[in-house]
Coordinates of C-alpha atoms in Angstrom, one line a residue:
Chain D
X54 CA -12.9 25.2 -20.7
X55 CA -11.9 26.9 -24.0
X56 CA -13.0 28.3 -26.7
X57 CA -12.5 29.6 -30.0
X58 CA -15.6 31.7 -31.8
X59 CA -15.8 32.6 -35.6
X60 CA -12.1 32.6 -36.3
X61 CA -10.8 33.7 -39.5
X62 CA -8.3 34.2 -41.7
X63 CA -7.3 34.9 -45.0
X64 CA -4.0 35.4 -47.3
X65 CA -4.0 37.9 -49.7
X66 CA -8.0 37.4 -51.4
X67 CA -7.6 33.7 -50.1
X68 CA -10.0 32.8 -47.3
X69 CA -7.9 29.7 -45.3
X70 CA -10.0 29.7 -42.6
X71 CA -13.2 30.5 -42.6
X72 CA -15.5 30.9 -39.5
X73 CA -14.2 28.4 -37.1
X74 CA -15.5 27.8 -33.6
X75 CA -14.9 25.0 -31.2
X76 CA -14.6 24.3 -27.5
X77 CA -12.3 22.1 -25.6
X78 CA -13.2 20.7 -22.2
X79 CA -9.8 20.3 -19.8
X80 CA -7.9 17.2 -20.8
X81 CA -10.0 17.0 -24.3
X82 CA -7.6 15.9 -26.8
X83 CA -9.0 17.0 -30.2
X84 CA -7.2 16.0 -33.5
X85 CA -8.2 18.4 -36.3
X86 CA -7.9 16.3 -40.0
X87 CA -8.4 16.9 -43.2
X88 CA -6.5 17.6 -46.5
X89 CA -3.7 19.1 -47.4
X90 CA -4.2 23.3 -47.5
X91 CA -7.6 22.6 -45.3
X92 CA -6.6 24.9 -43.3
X93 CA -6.1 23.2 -39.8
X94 CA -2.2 24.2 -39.4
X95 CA -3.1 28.0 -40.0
X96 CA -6.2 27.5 -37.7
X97 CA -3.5 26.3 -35.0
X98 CA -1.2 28.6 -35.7
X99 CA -4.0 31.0 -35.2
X100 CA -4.7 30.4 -32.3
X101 CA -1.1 31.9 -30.5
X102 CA -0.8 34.8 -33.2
X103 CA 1.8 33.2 -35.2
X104 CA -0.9 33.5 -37.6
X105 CA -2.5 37.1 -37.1
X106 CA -6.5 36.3 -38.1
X107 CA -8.6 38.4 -39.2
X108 CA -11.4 37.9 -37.1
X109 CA -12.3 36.0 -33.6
X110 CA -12.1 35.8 -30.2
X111 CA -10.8 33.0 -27.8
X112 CA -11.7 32.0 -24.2
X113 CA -9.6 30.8 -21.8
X114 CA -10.1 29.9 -18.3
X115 CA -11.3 33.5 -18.3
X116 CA -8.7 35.1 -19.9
X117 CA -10.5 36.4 -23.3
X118 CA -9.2 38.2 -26.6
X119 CA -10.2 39.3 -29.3
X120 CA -7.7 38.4 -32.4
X121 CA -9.0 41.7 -34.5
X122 CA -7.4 44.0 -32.1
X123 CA -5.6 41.7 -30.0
X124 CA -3.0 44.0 -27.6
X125 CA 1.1 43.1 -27.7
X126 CA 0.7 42.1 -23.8
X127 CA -2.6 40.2 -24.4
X128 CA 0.0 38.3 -26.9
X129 CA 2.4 37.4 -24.6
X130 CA 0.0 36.3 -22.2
X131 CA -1.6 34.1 -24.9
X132 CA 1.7 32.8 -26.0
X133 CA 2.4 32.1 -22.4
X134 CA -0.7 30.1 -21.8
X135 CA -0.3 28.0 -24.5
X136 CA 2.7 26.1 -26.5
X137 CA 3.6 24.9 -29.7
X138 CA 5.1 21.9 -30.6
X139 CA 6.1 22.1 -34.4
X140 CA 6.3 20.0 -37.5
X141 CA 9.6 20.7 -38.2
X142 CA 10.6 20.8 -34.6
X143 CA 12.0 24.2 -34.4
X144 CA 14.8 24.1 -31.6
X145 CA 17.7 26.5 -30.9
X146 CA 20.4 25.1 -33.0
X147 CA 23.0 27.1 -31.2
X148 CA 21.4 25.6 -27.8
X149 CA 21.7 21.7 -26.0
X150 CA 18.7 20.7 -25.4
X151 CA 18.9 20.9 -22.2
X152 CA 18.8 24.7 -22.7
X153 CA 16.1 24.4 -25.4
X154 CA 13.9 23.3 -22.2
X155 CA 15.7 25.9 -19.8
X156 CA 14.9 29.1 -22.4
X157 CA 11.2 29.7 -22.1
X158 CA 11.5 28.9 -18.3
X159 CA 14.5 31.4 -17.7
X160 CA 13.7 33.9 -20.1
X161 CA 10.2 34.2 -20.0
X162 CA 9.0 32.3 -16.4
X163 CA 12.4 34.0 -14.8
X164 CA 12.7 30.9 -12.8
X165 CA 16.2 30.7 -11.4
X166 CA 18.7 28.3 -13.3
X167 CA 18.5 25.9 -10.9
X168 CA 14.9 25.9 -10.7
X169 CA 14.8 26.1 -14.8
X170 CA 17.3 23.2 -14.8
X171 CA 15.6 20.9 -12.5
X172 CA 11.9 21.0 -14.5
X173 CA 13.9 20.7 -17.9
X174 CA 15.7 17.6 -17.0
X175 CA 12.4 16.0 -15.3
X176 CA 10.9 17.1 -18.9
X177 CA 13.4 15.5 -20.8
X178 CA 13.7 11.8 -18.6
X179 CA 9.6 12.0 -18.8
X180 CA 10.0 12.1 -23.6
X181 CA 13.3 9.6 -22.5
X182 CA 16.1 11.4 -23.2
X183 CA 18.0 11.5 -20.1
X184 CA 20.9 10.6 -21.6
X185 CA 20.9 13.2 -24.5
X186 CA 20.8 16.6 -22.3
X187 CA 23.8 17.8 -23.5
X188 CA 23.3 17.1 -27.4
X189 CA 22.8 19.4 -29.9
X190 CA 20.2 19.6 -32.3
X191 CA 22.1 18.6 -35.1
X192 CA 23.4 15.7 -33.3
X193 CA 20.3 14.2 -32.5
X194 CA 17.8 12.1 -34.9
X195 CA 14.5 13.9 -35.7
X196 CA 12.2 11.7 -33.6
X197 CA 14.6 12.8 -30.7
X198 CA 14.5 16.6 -31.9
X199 CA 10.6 16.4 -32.2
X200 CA 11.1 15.0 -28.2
X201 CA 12.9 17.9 -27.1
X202 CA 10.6 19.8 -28.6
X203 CA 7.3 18.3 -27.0
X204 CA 9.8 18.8 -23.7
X205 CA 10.5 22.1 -24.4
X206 CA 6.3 23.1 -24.8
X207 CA 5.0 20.8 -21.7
X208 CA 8.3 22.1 -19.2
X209 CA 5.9 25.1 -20.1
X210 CA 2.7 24.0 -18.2
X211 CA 0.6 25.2 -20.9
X212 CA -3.2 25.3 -20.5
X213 CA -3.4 24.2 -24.0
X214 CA -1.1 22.2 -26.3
X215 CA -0.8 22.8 -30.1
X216 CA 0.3 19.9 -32.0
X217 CA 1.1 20.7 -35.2
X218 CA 1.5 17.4 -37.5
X219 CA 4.7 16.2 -35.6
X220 CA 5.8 13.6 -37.1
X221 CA 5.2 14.7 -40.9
X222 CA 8.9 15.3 -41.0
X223 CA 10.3 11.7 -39.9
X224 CA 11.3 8.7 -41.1
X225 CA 8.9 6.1 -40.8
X226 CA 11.1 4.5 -38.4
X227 CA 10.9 7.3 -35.9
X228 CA 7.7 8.0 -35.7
X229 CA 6.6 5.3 -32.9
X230 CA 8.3 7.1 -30.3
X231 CA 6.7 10.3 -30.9
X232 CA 3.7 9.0 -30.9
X233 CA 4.2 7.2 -27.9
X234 CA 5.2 10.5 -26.1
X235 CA 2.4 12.2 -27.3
X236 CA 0.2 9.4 -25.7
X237 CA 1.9 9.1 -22.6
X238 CA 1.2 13.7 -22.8
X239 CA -2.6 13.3 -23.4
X240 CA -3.0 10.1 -20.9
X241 CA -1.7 12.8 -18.0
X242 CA -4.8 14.7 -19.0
X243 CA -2.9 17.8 -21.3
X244 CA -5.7 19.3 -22.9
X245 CA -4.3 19.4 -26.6
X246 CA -5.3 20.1 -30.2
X247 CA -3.5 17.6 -32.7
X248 CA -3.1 18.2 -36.5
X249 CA -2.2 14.8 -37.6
X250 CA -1.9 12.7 -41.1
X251 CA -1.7 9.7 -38.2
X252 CA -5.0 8.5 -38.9
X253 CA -4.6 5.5 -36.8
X254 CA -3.0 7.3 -34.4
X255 CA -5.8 10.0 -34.0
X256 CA -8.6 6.8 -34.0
X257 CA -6.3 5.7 -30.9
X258 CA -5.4 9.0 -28.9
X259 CA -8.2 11.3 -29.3
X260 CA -11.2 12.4 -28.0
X261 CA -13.0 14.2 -30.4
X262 CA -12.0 14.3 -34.1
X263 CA -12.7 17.5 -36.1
X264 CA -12.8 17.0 -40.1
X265 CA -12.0 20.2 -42.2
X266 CA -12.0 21.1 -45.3
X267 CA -11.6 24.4 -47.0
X268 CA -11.4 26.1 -44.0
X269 CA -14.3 24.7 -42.7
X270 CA -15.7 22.0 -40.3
X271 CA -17.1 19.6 -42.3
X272 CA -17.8 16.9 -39.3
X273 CA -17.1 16.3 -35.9
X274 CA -17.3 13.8 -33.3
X275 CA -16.1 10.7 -31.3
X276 CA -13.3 9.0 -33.6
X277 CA -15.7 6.3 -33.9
X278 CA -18.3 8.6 -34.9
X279 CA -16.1 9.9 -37.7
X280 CA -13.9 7.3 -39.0
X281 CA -16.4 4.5 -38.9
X282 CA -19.6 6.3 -39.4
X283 CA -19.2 9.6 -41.3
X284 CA -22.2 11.8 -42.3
X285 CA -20.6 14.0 -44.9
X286 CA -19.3 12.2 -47.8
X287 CA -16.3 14.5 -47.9
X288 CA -15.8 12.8 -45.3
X289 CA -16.1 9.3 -46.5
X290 CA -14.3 10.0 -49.2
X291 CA -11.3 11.7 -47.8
X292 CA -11.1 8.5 -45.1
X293 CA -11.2 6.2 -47.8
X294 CA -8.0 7.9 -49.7
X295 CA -6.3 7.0 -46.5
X296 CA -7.6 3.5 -46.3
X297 CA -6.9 2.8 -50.1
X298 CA -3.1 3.9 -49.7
Chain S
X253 CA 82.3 53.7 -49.8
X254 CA 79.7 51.3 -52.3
X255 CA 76.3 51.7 -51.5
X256 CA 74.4 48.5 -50.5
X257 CA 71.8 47.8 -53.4
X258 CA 69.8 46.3 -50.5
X259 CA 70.3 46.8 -47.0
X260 CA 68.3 44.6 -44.4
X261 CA 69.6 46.7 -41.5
X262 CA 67.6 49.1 -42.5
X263 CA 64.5 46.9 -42.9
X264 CA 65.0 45.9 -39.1
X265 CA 65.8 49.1 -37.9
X266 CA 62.8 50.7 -39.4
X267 CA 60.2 48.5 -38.0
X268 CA 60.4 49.8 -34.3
X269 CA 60.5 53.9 -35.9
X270 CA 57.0 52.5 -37.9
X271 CA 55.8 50.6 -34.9
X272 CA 55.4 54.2 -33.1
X273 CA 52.8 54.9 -35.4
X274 CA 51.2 51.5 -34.8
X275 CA 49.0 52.6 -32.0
X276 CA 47.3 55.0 -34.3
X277 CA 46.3 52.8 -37.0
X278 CA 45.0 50.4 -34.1
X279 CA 42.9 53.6 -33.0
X280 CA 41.8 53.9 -36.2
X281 CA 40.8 50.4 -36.9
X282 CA 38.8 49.6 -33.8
X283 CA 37.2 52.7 -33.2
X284 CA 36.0 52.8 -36.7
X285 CA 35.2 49.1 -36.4
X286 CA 32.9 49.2 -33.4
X287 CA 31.3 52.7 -34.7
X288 CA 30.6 50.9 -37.8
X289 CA 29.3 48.0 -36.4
X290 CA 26.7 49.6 -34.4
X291 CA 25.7 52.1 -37.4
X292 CA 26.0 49.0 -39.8
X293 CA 23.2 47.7 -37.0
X294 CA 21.1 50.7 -37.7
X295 CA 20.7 50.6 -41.0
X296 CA 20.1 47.3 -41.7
X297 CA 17.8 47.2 -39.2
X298 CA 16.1 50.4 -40.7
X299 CA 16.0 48.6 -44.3
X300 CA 14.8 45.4 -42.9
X301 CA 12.1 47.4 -41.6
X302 CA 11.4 49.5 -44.4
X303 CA 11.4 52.7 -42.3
X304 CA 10.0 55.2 -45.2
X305 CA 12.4 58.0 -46.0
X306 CA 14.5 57.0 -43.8
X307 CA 15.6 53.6 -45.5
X308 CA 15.6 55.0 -48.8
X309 CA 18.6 57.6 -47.1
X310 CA 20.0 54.8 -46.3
X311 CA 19.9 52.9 -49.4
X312 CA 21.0 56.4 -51.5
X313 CA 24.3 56.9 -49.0
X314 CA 25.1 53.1 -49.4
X315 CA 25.3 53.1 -52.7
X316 CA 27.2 56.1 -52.7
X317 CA 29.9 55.0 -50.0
X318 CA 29.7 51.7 -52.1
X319 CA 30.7 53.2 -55.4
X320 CA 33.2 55.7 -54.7
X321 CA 36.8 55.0 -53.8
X322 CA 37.6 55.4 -50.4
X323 CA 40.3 58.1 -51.0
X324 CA 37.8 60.4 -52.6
X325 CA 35.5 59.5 -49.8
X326 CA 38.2 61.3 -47.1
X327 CA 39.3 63.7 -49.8
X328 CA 35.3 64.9 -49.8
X329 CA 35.3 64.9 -46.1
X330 CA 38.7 66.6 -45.1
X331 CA 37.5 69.5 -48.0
X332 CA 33.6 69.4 -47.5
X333 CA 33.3 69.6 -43.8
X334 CA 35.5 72.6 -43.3
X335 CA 33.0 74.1 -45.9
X336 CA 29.9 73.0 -43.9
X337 CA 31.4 74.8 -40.9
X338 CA 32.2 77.9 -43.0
X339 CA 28.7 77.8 -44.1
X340 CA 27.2 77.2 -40.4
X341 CA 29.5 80.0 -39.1
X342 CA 27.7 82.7 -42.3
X343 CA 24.6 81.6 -41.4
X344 CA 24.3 81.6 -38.2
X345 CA 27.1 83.9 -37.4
X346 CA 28.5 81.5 -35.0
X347 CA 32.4 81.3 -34.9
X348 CA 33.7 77.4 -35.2
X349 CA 37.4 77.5 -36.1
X350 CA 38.2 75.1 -38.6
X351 CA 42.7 74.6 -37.0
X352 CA 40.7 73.5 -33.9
X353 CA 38.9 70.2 -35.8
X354 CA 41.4 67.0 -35.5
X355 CA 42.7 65.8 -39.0
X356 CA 41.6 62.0 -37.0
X357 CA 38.3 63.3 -36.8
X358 CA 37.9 64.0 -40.4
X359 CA 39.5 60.3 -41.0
X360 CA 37.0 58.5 -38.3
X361 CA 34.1 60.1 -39.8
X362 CA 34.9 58.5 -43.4
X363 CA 35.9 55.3 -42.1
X364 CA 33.0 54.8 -39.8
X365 CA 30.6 55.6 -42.7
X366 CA 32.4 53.1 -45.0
X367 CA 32.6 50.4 -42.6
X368 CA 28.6 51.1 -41.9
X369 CA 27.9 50.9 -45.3
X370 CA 29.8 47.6 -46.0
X371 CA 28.8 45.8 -42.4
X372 CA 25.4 46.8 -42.8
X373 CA 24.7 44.5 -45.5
X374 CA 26.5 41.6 -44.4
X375 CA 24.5 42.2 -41.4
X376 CA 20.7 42.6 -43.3
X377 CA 22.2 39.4 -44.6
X378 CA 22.9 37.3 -41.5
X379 CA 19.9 38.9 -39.8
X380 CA 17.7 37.5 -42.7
X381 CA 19.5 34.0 -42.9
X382 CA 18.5 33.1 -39.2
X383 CA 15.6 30.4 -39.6
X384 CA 12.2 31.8 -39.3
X385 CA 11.4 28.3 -37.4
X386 CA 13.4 29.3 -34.2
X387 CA 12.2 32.9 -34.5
X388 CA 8.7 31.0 -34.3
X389 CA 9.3 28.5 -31.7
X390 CA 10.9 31.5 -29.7
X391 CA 7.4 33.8 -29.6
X392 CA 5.5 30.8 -28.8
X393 CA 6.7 30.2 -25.9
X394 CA 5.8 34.0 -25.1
X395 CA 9.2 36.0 -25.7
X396 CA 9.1 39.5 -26.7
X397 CA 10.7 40.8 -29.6
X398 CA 13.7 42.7 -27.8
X399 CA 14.5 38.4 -26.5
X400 CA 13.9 36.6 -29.8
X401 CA 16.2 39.0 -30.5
X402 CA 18.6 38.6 -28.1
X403 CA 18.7 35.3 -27.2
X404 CA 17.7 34.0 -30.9
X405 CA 17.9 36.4 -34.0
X406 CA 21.9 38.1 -32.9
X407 CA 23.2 34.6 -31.7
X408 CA 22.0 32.8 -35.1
X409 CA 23.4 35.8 -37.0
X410 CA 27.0 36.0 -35.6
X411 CA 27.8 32.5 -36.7
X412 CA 27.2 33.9 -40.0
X413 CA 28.5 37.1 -39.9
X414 CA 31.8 36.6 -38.7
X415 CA 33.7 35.6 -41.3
X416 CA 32.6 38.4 -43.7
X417 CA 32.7 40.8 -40.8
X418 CA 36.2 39.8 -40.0
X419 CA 37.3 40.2 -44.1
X420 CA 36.3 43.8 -43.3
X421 CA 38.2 44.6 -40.2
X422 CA 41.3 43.4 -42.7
X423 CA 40.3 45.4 -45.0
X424 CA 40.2 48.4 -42.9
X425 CA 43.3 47.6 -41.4
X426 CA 44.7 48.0 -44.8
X427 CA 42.5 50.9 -45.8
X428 CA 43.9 52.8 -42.5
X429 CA 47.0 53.3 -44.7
X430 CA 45.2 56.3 -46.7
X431 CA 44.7 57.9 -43.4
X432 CA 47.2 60.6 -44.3
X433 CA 46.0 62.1 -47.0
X434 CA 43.7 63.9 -44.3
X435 CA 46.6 65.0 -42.4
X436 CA 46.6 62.2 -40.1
X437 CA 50.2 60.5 -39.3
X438 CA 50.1 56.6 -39.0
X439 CA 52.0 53.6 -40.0
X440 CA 52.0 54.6 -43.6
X441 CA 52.9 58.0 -43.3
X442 CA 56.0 57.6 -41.0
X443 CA 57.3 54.8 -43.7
X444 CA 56.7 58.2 -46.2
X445 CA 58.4 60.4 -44.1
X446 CA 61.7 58.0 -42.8
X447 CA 62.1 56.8 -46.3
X448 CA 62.0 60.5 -47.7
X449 CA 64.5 61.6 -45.6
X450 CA 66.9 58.6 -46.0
X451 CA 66.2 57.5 -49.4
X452 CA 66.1 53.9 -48.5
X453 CA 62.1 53.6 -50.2
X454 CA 62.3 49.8 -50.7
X455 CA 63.6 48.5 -47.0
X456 CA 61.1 51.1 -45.1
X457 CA 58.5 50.0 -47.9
X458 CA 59.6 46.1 -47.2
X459 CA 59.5 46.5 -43.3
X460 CA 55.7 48.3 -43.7
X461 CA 54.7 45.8 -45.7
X462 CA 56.2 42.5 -43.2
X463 CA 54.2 44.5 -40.0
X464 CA 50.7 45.0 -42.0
X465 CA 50.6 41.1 -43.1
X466 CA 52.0 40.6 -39.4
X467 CA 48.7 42.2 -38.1
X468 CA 46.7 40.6 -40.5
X469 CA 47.8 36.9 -39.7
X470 CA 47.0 37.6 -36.3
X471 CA 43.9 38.9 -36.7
X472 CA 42.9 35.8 -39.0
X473 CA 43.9 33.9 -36.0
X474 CA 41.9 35.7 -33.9
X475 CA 39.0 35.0 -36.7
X476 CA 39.4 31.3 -36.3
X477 CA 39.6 31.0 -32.8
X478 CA 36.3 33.1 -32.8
X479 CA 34.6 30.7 -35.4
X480 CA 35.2 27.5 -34.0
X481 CA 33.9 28.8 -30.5
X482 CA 31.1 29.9 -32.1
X483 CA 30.4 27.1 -34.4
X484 CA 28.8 23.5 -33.3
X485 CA 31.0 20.4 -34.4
X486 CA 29.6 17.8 -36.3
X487 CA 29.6 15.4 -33.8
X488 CA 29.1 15.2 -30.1
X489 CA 31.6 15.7 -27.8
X490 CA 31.4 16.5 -23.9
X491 CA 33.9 18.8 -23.8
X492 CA 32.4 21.2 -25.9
X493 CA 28.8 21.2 -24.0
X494 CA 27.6 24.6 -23.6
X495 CA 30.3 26.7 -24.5
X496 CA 28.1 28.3 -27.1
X497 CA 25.6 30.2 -24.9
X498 CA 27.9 30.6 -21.9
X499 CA 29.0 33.3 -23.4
X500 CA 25.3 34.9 -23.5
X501 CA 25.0 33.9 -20.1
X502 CA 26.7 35.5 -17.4
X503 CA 23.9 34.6 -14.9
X504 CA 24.9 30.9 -15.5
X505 CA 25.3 28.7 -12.7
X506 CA 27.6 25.5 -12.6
X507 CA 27.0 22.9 -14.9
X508 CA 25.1 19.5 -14.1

């Protein structure tokens, strides 16, 4: 199990998130929603130190920290236990992407390159891009970038996966396969928090929806309990600007 | 007999005397290069970080190297440091002979500084351009700073700092030419000292002028070769898989 008590953190005099505590059983997927500037991507972000909060303390499997005066190796270790897949994908440009799945596995798992090789290219046939191991970033579309990418975090064997809105940057026409690998992720029982605009998507693949809104949690629950049956009319009202678009 | 107005005999037969000298201004050149590089390094590094004092040092000598010409530069170092060790010997009643300093020391010292002072901001430059999303993706997957880095942060960088980098190492191929005015004989000053003595200024002028763009040309060439190894094309091919990070790789095994 883990879990995440009284995290928060602020920019300058601006309080983004503000006292957040949840807990996710093993294979939960939770989707975090909510508005734009909510405060769910720095919550996430958070949550490996790419975001230092101010306050909080996580659990996980045992291993526990506290963000206020979280250590450099307690980082790592963090880092190591969890992975990121971004909304704007993130790969090394300079790298194939077979190698974008090789580098965490070399670099910081020291796994031999056969080793590194063998896990990256069962990563990349499992998010179907067997046939694009040898592309560039640039060459490839976004939705098979974003693929590499969810690749490059699983090849990882993270105890927890960060989603962070990862198809906000695609074409429309893209998007399907993402989501589709993102299913195909949570049905093998990744435990994963999802920051999504996919509102159908989220009513579809998660297992607990989390409604925020200025940097706190409004609502949570079963997606049914949320989307059909909200208690906080923020709530309501934030579902029906989605319905109405 | 009529003197030749022009004779290009003597423009051929100079090159080889001024090609003597050519190993020198090499000397010069890379040694300053490399030293210049890794200072350049240093103090980007120490202004990215905003190291107090210490960056504003920094910042003050930049400007300085920046805004003075490089002949004063070596004229302040050939004159300044023999005063320095003048001052160190009163003081400390040591006895450090100024005859036994190397002229090429004085000359390395002045080019290293200037080459530090120009490299180091193209380098703040390229260090900054490198996207903070890779940097990100990088520590999330639970590098440490030394191999974002490494295998991130210098690779990103290069592609952008080699063509500005290489407009420098030109440019102190060139500047090498001032070298004597601290006492130091190279190309330059062996065109100086044949034409002096055979009066034939234009042809050993003309000859040291063909080897300098010579040298130049090639190291363009050398430039491009480097760029387009280092730079992804905009489309896919299968020959060029890879060839990129072999070259951070030496642990590599065969390809797939």
């Amino acid at each position: 199990m883990i879990k995440i008590s009284n995290l928060s953190k602020s920019f300058q005099k601006n309080l983004i998130v503000d006292d957040v505590s949840i807990q996710i059983e093993k294979g939960e997927v939770l989707a975090l929603i909510g508005s734009s500037g909510a405060g769910k991507s720095t919550f996430l972000r958070s949550i490996n130190c790419l975001e230092k909060a101010d306050c909080g303390q996580l659990d996980l499997d045992g291993f526990h920290v506290n963000f206020t005066n979280i250590t450099k190796s307690q980082k790592l270790e963090l880092r190591k236990q969890t992975a990121m897949v971004f909304q704007h994908f993130n790969l090394f440009q300079h790298r194939t992407a077979l190698d974008n799945v090789k580098e965490g596995l070399k670099i910081v798992k020291k796994m031999s390159d056969k080793t590194a090789t063998e896990i990256a290219l069962k990563h990349l046939e499992d998010v179907g891009l067997s046939d694009r191991v040898n592309y560039y970033p640039k060459h490839l579309s976004g939705g098979q970038q974003q693929r590499v990418g969810i690749a490059r975090a699983l090849a990882m064997e993270p105890k927890l996966l960060l989603v962070d809105e990862p198809t906000s940057a695609l074409d429309p026409e893209l998007v399907g396969g993402v989501l589709s690998t993102i299913k195909a992720t949570a049905a093998k029982g990744q435990t994963m928090i999802l920051v999504s605009h996919e509102m159908s998507f989220v009513y579809e693949v998660a297992d607990r929806v989390i409604f925020m809104d200025g940097g706190r949690i409004v609502e949570q629950g079963t997606p049914d309990e949320v989307f059909n049956n909200p208690k906080s009319p923020r709530t309501e009202q934030f579902l029906q600007s989605y319905k109405n678009r | 007999m009529s003197v030749k107005l022009f004779d290009i005999d003597i423009v051929i037969s100079s090159i080889p005397k001024l090609l003597q000298y050519l190993p020198k201004s090499l000397y010069i050149t890379f040694v300053s290069m490399i030293a210049g590089l890794f200072l350049g390094l240093i103090f980007a590094i120490v202004r990215m970080k905003k190291i107090p004092v210490l960056s504003q040092i920094i910042a003050v000598a930049i400007s300085f190297i920046r805004g003075t010409p490089m002949i004063v530069q070596l004229y302040l170092t050939y004159n300044g440091i023999p005063l320095l060790l003048k001052y160190i010997n009163l003081q400390y009643g040591t006895e450090y002979n100024i005859n036994d300093v190397p002229a090429m020391l004085f000359v390395l010292i002045t080019f290293s500084f200037n080459e530090a002072a120009y490299n180091s901001e193209t380098i703040r430059a390229a260090l900054m351009s490198v996207n903070k999303g890779q940097i990100e993706a990088a520590e999330s997957l639970g590098m440490t700073y030394f191999q974002v880095l490494k295998r991130v942060i210098v690779p990103e960088a290069l592609v952008v700092a080699i063509p500005p980098l290489g407009n420098a190492l030109i440019s102190l191929l060139k500047g090498t030419s001032l070298a004597f005015v601290a006492g130091v004989i190279e190309m330059t000053a062996q065109g100086k000292i044949i034409s002096s003595s055979t009066f034939r200024f234009f042809e050993v002028y003309l000859a040291l002028a063909i080897i300098y763009w010579v040298l130049t040309i090639i190291i363009e060439q050398i430039l491009k070769l480097l760029e387009k190894k280092f730079s992804i094309s905009d489309v896919h091919t299968d020959v060029q898989k890879r060839k990129w990070t072999s070259l951070f790789n030496r642990d590599r095994e065969v390809d797939r």
